[in-house]
Amino acid sequence: MASSPSGKPVLYSYFRSSCSWRVRIALALKGITYDQVPVNLLKDGGQQLTAEFQVVNPMQQVPALKIDGITLSQSLAIIEYLEETRPNPRLLPQDQKKRAQVRMISDHIVSGIQPLQNLAILQRVGEKKLEWAQHYITNGFQALEQILKHTAGRYCVGDEVSMADLCLVPQVYNAERYKVDLAPYPTITRINKALLELEAFQVSHPTKQPDTPAELRA
Amino acid sequence: MSAVLVKPVLYSYFRSSCSWRVRIALALKGITYDQVPVNLLKDGGQQLTAEFQVVNPMQQVPALKIDGITLSQSLAIIEYLEETRPNPRLLPQDQKKRAQVRMISDHIVSGIQPLQNLAILQRVGEKKLEWAQHYITNGFQALEQILKHTAGRYCVGDEVSMADLCLVPQVYNAERYKVDLAPYPTITRINKALLELEAFQVSHPTKQPDTPAELRA
C-alpha cells in the first residue's frame, strides 16, 4: 500500500461529490492537514472505475481516506473514525440521545436522499433525471424539515456543529443544483446559511478545490 | 410521561430489511420489546398515514420508541442501543476495526438497500427485477472484495458486529430477487454462519407477528 511521502492523510475526492465534501468539512473543522488526490467521476469514462482506483477502494467511489496505515471509505464511517481518533473539536454531542439524533439526521440524508440522486443513478435514469432528482430531494427535505423543527437550535441538533450539519450543506447544494424550490424548508435554509458562514464549510466548498474547473472556481 | 418502566416499542414490517437489522440487535442484546406492525403495502402503505407520520416524519420503518424518545434510521438506532446497552458489544473496541464495521454497514445501508427498496422498485415499475439485480450485484461485487480483507468467522474478525446485522437481510433480498450468489463465497459463508445464531432466527421475516400465513416458518 502506497503511503503519502509526507505521511499526511490522503483524501481521494471529487470537487462536486457531496460525500467527499462531508469529509473535507470534517478535516477542516478538526484542523487536519491532508493531501488530496482528485478522482474525476466523468472524465475517461469515470476515473473511479479504473483498476488502479479499485485497489484503493473496491466500492469504486469517492471519498476514500488513507490514514494511520489504513484506507477507509464511506463518508460517515470516515467521520466517525476521525471523531474517535481526533476528538477535538467534537462533531457528535456528548448526550446519547442527541448523538442518536445527529446520526438519525445524517443517515436520513446519506441513505435516504443522496444515493437516490447521485451521479451513477442519474446516468442510469437517463432522460427524466431532473424530475427524478427533484422527487427524491423534495421527499427527503419534507421529512427533514419536520425533524429539524424538533431538534434544531442554531444548527441541526442544538447549537453546536455536528456530523448532521456536514451532511446538510452538501445536500442543499445538490438541491439548488437540481432546481428544487427551497421555500417550503425555512429551517433547512436558515441552518444552511448559518453553516456556510463558517470557514470550514467555505474552504471545503466545491468551488475551491484543486480539481474545480476554471469556469466554476470561486 | 409515566414513571412506570415501559418496554421499547418497535414499528416494523416483517420483510423490511431495515427493520430486521434492529430486530437482530434487540435480540442479541436481550432487550424485550413490543412490536407494532406497519404494513408497507396494505391500504396504500400504512407508513404513509398521518398517524404514522407523527411517529416518524420520514414515513419509514423501523422506528423505535425507547427511553422517552423516538428514533428512526436503523444504524442510528443500533448505535444508540450499543451506547446505552453495551453488552454484548456490536462494535469492536479497536478503532480501526470499528471503522471497518461502519464502512461495511454503510456500504450496504446507503449503497445497496435504498437502491432496491420497495419505494424505488414501485417507481421503477416494469424493469424492477433487473434494476434490483443490477444494484445488488454491483454492491456484492465490491463487498466480496472488502470482506476478503476484513472477515474472520464474520464480517470483521470473529465477533458478530453491526456489519453482520446489515449483511443477512441484504442476502435475503438478493435471494428474493434471484441474484446468483455463486460469485460471492465469502458473503455466502458468513451469511450461513450468522443464520445459525438464535438472534438471526427469532428476528427472521418468516417468524414475525405480521408474517403472512403462507410465508410463516
Short mmCIF file of C-alpha atoms in Angstrom, two decimals:
data_model
loop_
_atom_site.label_atom_id
_atom_site.label_comp_id
_atom_site.label_asym_id
_atom_site.label_seq_id
_atom_site.Cartn_x
_atom_site.Cartn_y
_atom_site.Cartn_z
CA MET A 1 0.00 0.00 0.00
CA ALA A 2 1.48 3.32 -1.10
CA SER A 3 1.69 5.93 1.58
CA SER A 4 2.00 9.67 1.07
CA PRO A 5 5.67 10.77 1.22
CA SER A 6 4.68 13.43 3.70
CA GLY A 7 2.93 10.91 5.98
CA LYS A 8 -0.16 13.10 5.85
CA PRO A 9 -3.57 11.54 5.29
CA VAL A 10 -4.55 11.27 1.62
CA LEU A 11 -8.11 12.03 0.54
CA TYR A 12 -9.40 10.75 -2.79
CA SER A 13 -12.04 13.32 -3.69
CA TYR A 14 -14.10 14.87 -6.48
CA PHE A 15 -14.84 18.59 -6.19
CA ARG A 16 -18.58 18.21 -6.65
CA SER A 17 -19.08 14.92 -4.80
CA SER A 18 -21.25 15.67 -1.76
CA CYS A 19 -19.89 12.59 0.01
CA SER A 20 -16.34 13.91 -0.45
CA TRP A 21 -17.38 17.37 0.71
CA ARG A 22 -18.66 16.00 4.03
CA VAL A 23 -15.22 14.58 4.77
CA ARG A 24 -13.44 17.76 3.59
CA ILE A 25 -15.52 19.74 6.10
CA ALA A 26 -14.65 17.30 8.91
CA LEU A 27 -10.93 17.50 8.13
CA ALA A 28 -11.12 21.31 8.04
CA LEU A 29 -13.09 21.55 11.30
CA LYS A 30 -10.63 19.28 13.08
CA GLY A 31 -7.63 21.13 11.65
CA ILE A 32 -6.21 18.01 9.98
CA THR A 33 -3.89 18.80 7.08
CA TYR A 34 -4.02 16.31 4.26
CA ASP A 35 -3.11 15.71 0.63
CA GLN A 36 -5.85 15.49 -1.94
CA VAL A 37 -5.88 13.17 -4.95
CA PRO A 38 -8.64 14.20 -7.35
CA VAL A 39 -10.71 11.42 -8.93
CA ASN A 40 -12.76 12.73 -11.86
CA LEU A 41 -16.08 10.91 -11.93
CA LEU A 42 -16.83 11.93 -15.52
CA LYS A 43 -13.53 12.02 -17.38
CA ASP A 44 -12.16 8.95 -19.15
CA GLY A 45 -15.44 7.14 -18.53
CA GLY A 46 -15.05 7.80 -14.80
CA GLN A 47 -11.66 7.55 -13.12
CA GLN A 48 -13.27 5.85 -10.13
CA LEU A 49 -13.78 2.79 -12.35
CA THR A 50 -10.08 2.22 -13.13
CA ALA A 51 -8.28 -0.90 -11.92
CA GLU A 52 -5.86 1.42 -10.14
CA PHE A 53 -8.54 3.08 -8.06
CA GLN A 54 -10.29 -0.22 -7.39
CA VAL A 55 -7.21 -1.18 -5.36
CA VAL A 56 -7.72 1.94 -3.25
CA ASN A 57 -11.45 1.41 -2.86
CA PRO A 58 -13.23 -1.71 -4.14
CA MET A 59 -16.51 0.18 -3.86
CA GLN A 60 -15.18 2.39 -6.68
CA GLN A 61 -16.49 5.57 -5.12
CA VAL A 62 -15.19 8.72 -3.54
CA PRO A 63 -14.34 9.64 -0.90
CA ALA A 64 -11.63 7.28 0.28
CA LEU A 65 -9.18 8.30 3.01
CA LYS A 66 -5.73 6.81 3.62
CA ILE A 67 -4.93 7.49 7.26
CA ASP A 68 -2.98 5.81 10.05
CA GLY A 69 -1.98 2.95 7.76
CA ILE A 70 -5.49 2.01 6.64
CA THR A 71 -7.84 3.05 3.85
CA LEU A 72 -11.42 3.86 4.71
CA SER A 73 -14.40 4.61 2.53
CA GLN A 74 -17.99 5.68 3.30
CA SER A 75 -18.11 9.27 4.47
CA LEU A 76 -19.82 8.68 7.83
CA ALA A 77 -17.51 5.79 8.72
CA ILE A 78 -14.57 8.09 7.96
CA ILE A 79 -16.04 10.93 10.01
CA GLU A 80 -16.76 8.66 13.00
CA TYR A 81 -13.14 7.39 12.84
CA LEU A 82 -11.84 10.98 12.78
CA GLU A 83 -14.12 11.76 15.74
CA GLU A 84 -12.76 8.85 17.77
CA THR A 85 -9.10 9.47 16.98
CA ARG A 86 -9.04 13.28 16.79
CA PRO A 87 -11.82 14.17 19.23
CA ASN A 88 -11.44 17.96 19.26
CA PRO A 89 -13.47 19.83 18.34
CA ARG A 90 -16.27 17.31 18.71
CA LEU A 91 -18.69 16.50 15.89
CA LEU A 92 -21.01 14.33 17.98
CA PRO A 93 -22.68 15.63 21.17
CA GLN A 94 -21.90 14.02 24.49
CA ASP A 95 -25.56 13.40 25.28
CA GLN A 96 -26.53 9.94 23.98
CA LYS A 97 -29.99 10.95 22.80
CA LYS A 98 -28.64 13.96 20.92
CA ARG A 99 -25.93 11.74 19.41
CA ALA A 100 -28.67 9.45 18.19
CA GLN A 101 -30.50 12.39 16.64
CA VAL A 102 -27.32 13.53 14.88
CA ARG A 103 -26.84 10.03 13.45
CA MET A 104 -30.52 9.76 12.51
CA ILE A 105 -30.42 13.01 10.54
CA SER A 106 -27.08 12.11 8.95
CA ASP A 107 -28.35 8.67 7.94
CA HIS A 108 -31.55 10.13 6.52
CA ILE A 109 -29.53 12.31 4.17
CA VAL A 110 -26.76 9.80 3.44
CA SER A 111 -29.01 6.76 2.88
CA GLY A 112 -32.40 8.29 2.17
CA ILE A 113 -31.64 11.15 -0.18
CA GLN A 114 -28.16 11.35 -1.69
CA PRO A 115 -27.82 7.81 -3.13
CA LEU A 116 -31.14 8.28 -4.91
CA GLN A 117 -29.81 11.32 -6.79
CA ASN A 118 -26.09 10.65 -7.16
CA LEU A 119 -24.25 10.70 -10.49
CA ALA A 120 -24.40 6.96 -11.11
CA ILE A 121 -28.14 6.62 -10.62
CA LEU A 122 -28.95 9.70 -12.67
CA GLN A 123 -26.84 8.30 -15.50
CA ARG A 124 -28.95 5.14 -15.33
CA VAL A 125 -32.25 7.05 -15.17
CA GLY A 126 -31.34 8.98 -18.30
CA GLU A 127 -33.77 11.50 -19.77
CA LYS A 128 -36.02 12.01 -16.76
CA LYS A 129 -33.15 12.58 -14.38
CA LEU A 130 -34.01 16.12 -13.32
CA GLU A 131 -37.52 15.12 -12.33
CA TRP A 132 -36.13 12.03 -10.55
CA ALA A 133 -33.60 14.05 -8.57
CA GLN A 134 -36.19 16.66 -7.65
CA HIS A 135 -38.62 13.98 -6.48
CA TYR A 136 -36.20 12.34 -4.07
CA ILE A 137 -34.72 15.55 -2.72
CA THR A 138 -38.20 17.00 -2.19
CA ASN A 139 -39.42 13.87 -0.41
CA GLY A 140 -36.37 13.82 1.77
CA PHE A 141 -36.45 17.53 2.59
CA GLN A 142 -40.14 17.44 3.52
CA ALA A 143 -39.34 14.85 6.19
CA LEU A 144 -36.11 16.57 7.22
CA GLU A 145 -37.83 19.94 7.74
CA GLN A 146 -40.24 18.25 10.18
CA ILE A 147 -37.45 16.55 12.09
CA LEU A 148 -35.32 19.68 12.32
CA LYS A 149 -38.24 21.60 13.81
CA HIS A 150 -37.83 19.30 16.83
CA THR A 151 -34.04 19.02 17.02
CA ALA A 152 -32.58 22.25 15.72
CA GLY A 153 -31.07 25.14 17.59
CA ARG A 154 -28.60 27.27 15.71
CA TYR A 155 -27.65 24.12 13.80
CA CYS A 156 -29.26 20.76 13.04
CA VAL A 157 -29.12 19.46 16.60
CA GLY A 158 -28.88 22.16 19.22
CA ASP A 159 -26.32 24.91 18.93
CA GLU A 160 -23.13 23.01 18.12
CA VAL A 161 -21.95 21.96 14.67
CA SER A 162 -22.32 18.20 14.29
CA MET A 163 -21.98 15.45 11.70
CA ALA A 164 -25.58 16.18 10.66
CA ASP A 165 -24.56 19.67 9.55
CA LEU A 166 -21.74 18.20 7.46
CA CYS A 167 -24.38 16.18 5.63
CA LEU A 168 -26.88 19.02 5.29
CA VAL A 169 -24.84 21.61 3.42
CA PRO A 170 -23.76 19.38 0.51
CA GLN A 171 -27.33 18.14 0.17
CA VAL A 172 -28.68 21.69 -0.06
CA TYR A 173 -26.04 22.42 -2.70
CA ASN A 174 -27.40 19.46 -4.67
CA ALA A 175 -30.97 20.68 -4.19
CA GLU A 176 -30.00 24.04 -5.65
CA ARG A 177 -28.13 22.37 -8.48
CA TYR A 178 -31.28 20.40 -9.39
CA LYS A 179 -33.51 23.48 -9.07
CA VAL A 180 -35.53 22.27 -6.09
CA ASP A 181 -37.64 25.07 -4.65
CA LEU A 182 -36.42 25.56 -1.07
CA ALA A 183 -39.21 27.92 0.02
CA PRO A 184 -41.07 25.11 1.88
CA TYR A 185 -37.99 24.43 4.04
CA PRO A 186 -37.22 27.51 6.15
CA THR A 187 -35.39 25.59 8.87
CA ILE A 188 -33.13 23.83 6.38
CA THR A 189 -32.46 27.14 4.63
CA ARG A 190 -31.67 29.01 7.85
CA ILE A 191 -29.26 26.36 9.11
CA ASN A 192 -27.54 26.02 5.72
CA LYS A 193 -26.95 29.78 5.60
CA ALA A 194 -25.51 29.83 9.13
CA LEU A 195 -23.15 26.94 8.33
CA LEU A 196 -21.87 28.48 5.12
CA GLU A 197 -20.57 31.41 7.18
CA LEU A 198 -18.09 29.09 8.87
CA GLU A 199 -14.61 28.82 7.42
CA ALA A 200 -14.54 25.00 7.32
CA PHE A 201 -17.61 24.96 5.07
CA GLN A 202 -16.02 27.55 2.80
CA VAL A 203 -12.51 26.15 2.31
CA SER A 204 -14.04 22.73 1.56
CA HIS A 205 -16.60 24.14 -0.92
CA PRO A 206 -16.79 22.59 -4.42
CA THR A 207 -15.83 25.94 -5.98
CA LYS A 208 -12.50 25.97 -4.14
CA GLN A 209 -10.92 22.58 -4.69
CA PRO A 210 -7.74 21.68 -6.57
CA ASP A 211 -9.84 19.95 -9.22
CA THR A 212 -12.55 22.61 -9.55
CA PRO A 213 -12.83 23.50 -13.25
CA ALA A 214 -11.89 27.09 -14.07
CA GLU A 215 -15.40 28.10 -15.06
CA LEU A 216 -16.81 27.03 -11.66
CA ARG A 217 -14.00 28.28 -9.49
CA ALA A 218 -14.83 30.91 -6.85
CA MET B 1 -44.56 10.69 30.93
CA SER B 2 -45.32 7.69 33.14
CA ALA B 3 -42.80 6.69 35.81
CA VAL B 4 -43.55 3.03 35.17
CA LEU B 5 -40.84 1.25 33.21
CA VAL B 6 -42.26 0.74 29.74
CA LYS B 7 -40.88 -1.63 27.16
CA PRO B 8 -39.47 -0.18 23.97
CA VAL B 9 -41.87 -0.21 21.02
CA LEU B 10 -40.60 -1.14 17.56
CA TYR B 11 -42.55 -0.16 14.47
CA SER B 12 -41.62 -2.86 11.99
CA TYR B 13 -42.59 -4.69 8.80
CA PHE B 14 -41.78 -8.39 8.65
CA ARG B 15 -39.95 -8.18 5.33
CA SER B 16 -38.28 -4.79 5.78
CA SER B 17 -34.52 -5.42 5.89
CA CYS B 18 -34.02 -2.17 7.81
CA SER B 19 -36.44 -3.39 10.49
CA TRP B 20 -34.78 -6.80 10.59
CA ARG B 21 -31.38 -5.24 11.41
CA VAL B 22 -32.90 -3.66 14.51
CA ARG B 23 -34.78 -6.83 15.46
CA ILE B 24 -31.45 -8.70 15.41
CA ALA B 25 -29.80 -6.06 17.60
CA LEU B 26 -32.63 -6.18 20.15
CA ALA B 27 -32.46 -9.99 20.21
CA LEU B 28 -28.66 -10.06 20.57
CA LYS B 29 -28.77 -7.59 23.44
CA GLY B 30 -31.64 -9.41 25.15
CA ILE B 31 -33.93 -6.38 25.08
CA THR B 32 -37.61 -7.28 25.31
CA TYR B 33 -39.89 -5.01 23.34
CA ASP B 34 -43.36 -4.65 21.88
CA GLN B 35 -43.81 -4.70 18.14
CA VAL B 36 -46.30 -2.59 16.18
CA PRO B 37 -46.54 -3.87 12.62
CA VAL B 38 -46.69 -1.30 9.82
CA ASN B 39 -47.78 -2.87 6.55
CA LEU B 40 -45.94 -1.18 3.71
CA LEU B 41 -48.34 -2.47 1.06
CA LYS B 42 -51.80 -2.57 2.62
CA ASP B 43 -54.14 0.42 2.45
CA GLY B 44 -51.74 2.15 0.05
CA GLY B 45 -48.96 1.74 2.61
CA GLN B 46 -49.63 2.24 6.32
CA GLN B 47 -46.33 4.10 6.66
CA LEU B 48 -47.92 6.97 4.74
CA THR B 49 -50.76 7.61 7.21
CA ALA B 50 -50.97 10.87 9.15
CA GLU B 51 -50.90 8.76 12.30
CA PHE B 52 -47.57 7.16 11.50
CA GLN B 53 -46.11 10.42 10.26
CA VAL B 54 -46.34 11.63 13.86
CA VAL B 55 -44.25 8.65 14.94
CA ASN B 56 -41.71 9.08 12.12
CA PRO B 57 -41.81 12.04 9.71
CA MET B 58 -39.57 10.05 7.39
CA GLN B 59 -42.56 7.70 6.93
CA GLN B 60 -40.40 4.60 7.02
CA VAL B 61 -39.78 1.61 9.22
CA PRO B 62 -38.14 0.91 11.53
CA ALA B 63 -38.89 3.43 14.23
CA LEU B 64 -38.12 2.70 17.89
CA LYS B 65 -39.71 4.36 20.90
CA ILE B 66 -37.24 3.95 23.75
CA ASP B 67 -36.22 5.90 26.86
CA GLY B 68 -38.75 8.63 26.12
CA ILE B 69 -37.59 9.36 22.56
CA THR B 70 -38.42 8.04 19.11
CA LEU B 71 -35.57 7.16 16.78
CA SER B 72 -35.53 6.16 13.14
CA GLN B 73 -32.74 5.01 10.78
CA SER B 74 -31.61 1.51 11.65
CA LEU B 75 -27.91 2.28 12.20
CA ALA B 76 -28.66 5.31 14.38
CA ILE B 77 -30.93 3.06 16.45
CA ILE B 78 -28.32 0.32 16.69
CA GLU B 79 -25.57 2.77 17.71
CA TYR B 80 -27.89 4.14 20.44
CA LEU B 81 -28.58 0.62 21.71
CA GLU B 82 -24.84 -0.03 21.67
CA GLU B 83 -24.10 3.06 23.76
CA THR B 84 -26.88 2.51 26.28
CA ARG B 85 -26.93 -1.29 26.49
CA PRO B 86 -23.30 -2.11 25.74
CA ASN B 87 -23.38 -5.87 26.33
CA PRO B 88 -22.83 -7.88 24.30
CA ARG B 89 -20.98 -5.42 22.08
CA LEU B 90 -21.82 -4.91 18.42
CA LEU B 91 -18.85 -2.69 17.63
CA PRO B 92 -15.25 -3.81 18.25
CA GLN B 93 -13.09 -1.94 20.74
CA ASP B 94 -10.30 -1.41 18.21
CA GLN B 95 -10.89 1.91 16.43
CA LYS B 96 -9.76 0.71 13.00
CA LYS B 97 -11.96 -2.38 13.21
CA ARG B 98 -14.86 -0.18 14.33
CA ALA B 99 -14.30 1.93 11.24
CA GLN B 100 -14.36 -1.20 9.07
CA VAL B 101 -17.62 -2.33 10.67
CA ARG B 102 -19.18 1.07 9.97
CA MET B 103 -17.77 1.14 6.44
CA ILE B 104 -19.29 -2.23 5.58
CA SER B 105 -22.58 -1.33 7.27
CA ASP B 106 -22.77 1.99 5.41
CA HIS B 107 -21.97 0.33 2.10
CA ILE B 108 -24.98 -1.93 2.49
CA VAL B 109 -27.29 0.61 4.11
CA SER B 110 -26.51 3.52 1.76
CA GLY B 111 -25.01 1.84 -1.28
CA ILE B 112 -27.25 -1.17 -1.85
CA GLN B 113 -30.51 -1.36 0.06
CA PRO B 114 -32.00 2.09 -0.77
CA LEU B 115 -31.44 1.36 -4.46
CA GLN B 116 -33.64 -1.74 -4.28
CA ASN B 117 -36.17 -0.96 -1.56
CA LEU B 118 -39.92 -1.18 -2.03
CA ALA B 119 -40.47 2.51 -2.78
CA ILE B 120 -37.88 2.74 -5.53
CA LEU B 121 -38.94 -0.51 -7.17
CA GLN B 122 -42.52 0.76 -7.25
CA ARG B 123 -41.25 3.84 -9.07
CA VAL B 124 -39.09 1.86 -11.48
CA GLY B 125 -42.08 -0.27 -12.46
CA GLU B 126 -41.73 -2.96 -15.11
CA LYS B 127 -37.96 -3.32 -15.13
CA LYS B 128 -37.73 -3.63 -11.36
CA LEU B 129 -36.25 -7.13 -11.17
CA GLU B 130 -33.39 -6.17 -13.50
CA TRP B 131 -32.91 -2.93 -11.54
CA ALA B 132 -32.74 -4.72 -8.18
CA GLN B 133 -30.36 -7.35 -9.55
CA HIS B 134 -28.08 -4.67 -11.00
CA TYR B 135 -27.64 -2.79 -7.75
CA ILE B 136 -27.32 -5.84 -5.53
CA THR B 137 -24.78 -7.38 -7.91
CA ASN B 138 -22.74 -4.16 -8.07
CA GLY B 139 -22.80 -3.87 -4.32
CA PHE B 140 -21.94 -7.51 -3.66
CA GLN B 141 -19.01 -7.47 -6.09
CA ALA B 142 -17.45 -4.68 -4.04
CA LEU B 143 -18.46 -6.21 -0.70
CA GLU B 144 -16.90 -9.59 -1.54
CA GLN B 145 -13.58 -7.80 -2.18
CA ILE B 146 -13.75 -5.89 1.07
CA LEU B 147 -14.73 -8.91 3.14
CA LYS B 148 -11.72 -10.83 1.80
CA HIS B 149 -9.62 -8.30 3.75
CA THR B 150 -11.71 -7.89 6.89
CA ALA B 151 -13.52 -11.15 7.54
CA GLY B 152 -12.81 -13.84 10.06
CA ARG B 153 -15.71 -16.01 11.08
CA TYR B 154 -17.92 -12.97 10.50
CA CYS B 155 -17.69 -9.73 8.52
CA VAL B 156 -14.96 -8.18 10.65
CA GLY B 157 -12.90 -10.68 12.57
CA ASP B 158 -14.56 -13.35 14.65
CA GLU B 159 -17.17 -11.40 16.62
CA VAL B 160 -20.68 -10.57 15.45
CA SER B 161 -20.89 -6.85 14.67
CA MET B 162 -23.27 -4.27 13.23
CA ALA B 163 -21.95 -5.21 9.77
CA ASP B 164 -23.34 -8.72 10.18
CA LEU B 165 -26.74 -7.30 11.11
CA CYS B 166 -26.72 -5.50 7.76
CA LEU B 167 -25.39 -8.45 5.74
CA VAL B 168 -28.01 -11.09 6.47
CA PRO B 169 -31.08 -9.05 5.46
CA GLN B 170 -29.29 -7.95 2.29
CA VAL B 171 -28.53 -11.56 1.33
CA TYR B 172 -32.20 -12.37 1.96
CA ASN B 173 -33.09 -9.61 -0.52
CA ALA B 174 -30.55 -10.93 -3.01
CA GLU B 175 -32.18 -14.34 -2.86
CA ARG B 176 -35.61 -12.80 -3.15
CA TYR B 177 -34.56 -11.03 -6.36
CA LYS B 178 -32.85 -14.14 -7.73
CA VAL B 179 -29.31 -12.79 -7.69
CA ASP B 180 -26.79 -15.55 -8.35
CA LEU B 181 -24.62 -15.75 -5.23
CA ALA B 182 -22.00 -18.13 -6.66
CA PRO B 183 -19.51 -15.26 -7.26
CA TYR B 184 -19.62 -14.33 -3.57
CA PRO B 185 -18.28 -17.23 -1.48
CA THR B 186 -17.25 -15.04 1.48
CA ILE B 187 -20.66 -13.39 1.69
CA THR B 188 -22.33 -16.79 1.43
CA ARG B 189 -20.16 -18.41 4.10
CA ILE B 190 -20.66 -15.59 6.60
CA ASN B 191 -24.41 -15.43 5.97
CA LYS B 192 -24.73 -19.15 6.63
CA ALA B 193 -22.75 -18.91 9.88
CA LEU B 194 -24.89 -16.00 11.10
CA LEU B 195 -28.18 -17.72 10.34
CA GLU B 196 -27.19 -20.45 12.81
CA LEU B 197 -27.38 -17.92 15.64
CA GLU B 198 -30.61 -17.63 17.57
CA ALA B 199 -30.88 -13.84 17.30
CA PHE B 200 -30.87 -14.07 13.50
CA GLN B 201 -33.56 -16.75 13.61
CA VAL B 202 -36.07 -15.26 16.05
CA SER B 203 -35.89 -11.96 14.13
CA HIS B 204 -36.31 -13.63 10.71
CA PRO B 205 -39.06 -12.33 8.38
CA THR B 206 -40.76 -15.74 8.47
CA LYS B 207 -41.28 -15.53 12.24
CA GLN B 208 -42.76 -12.13 12.93
CA PRO B 209 -46.19 -11.25 14.34
CA ASP B 210 -47.15 -9.78 10.95
CA THR B 211 -45.71 -12.55 8.77
CA PRO B 212 -48.49 -13.72 6.41
CA ALA B 213 -49.58 -17.31 6.95
CA GLU B 214 -48.27 -18.51 3.59
CA LEU B 215 -44.74 -17.25 4.40
CA ARG B 216 -44.60 -18.25 8.03
CA ALA B 217 -41.89 -20.70 9.10
#
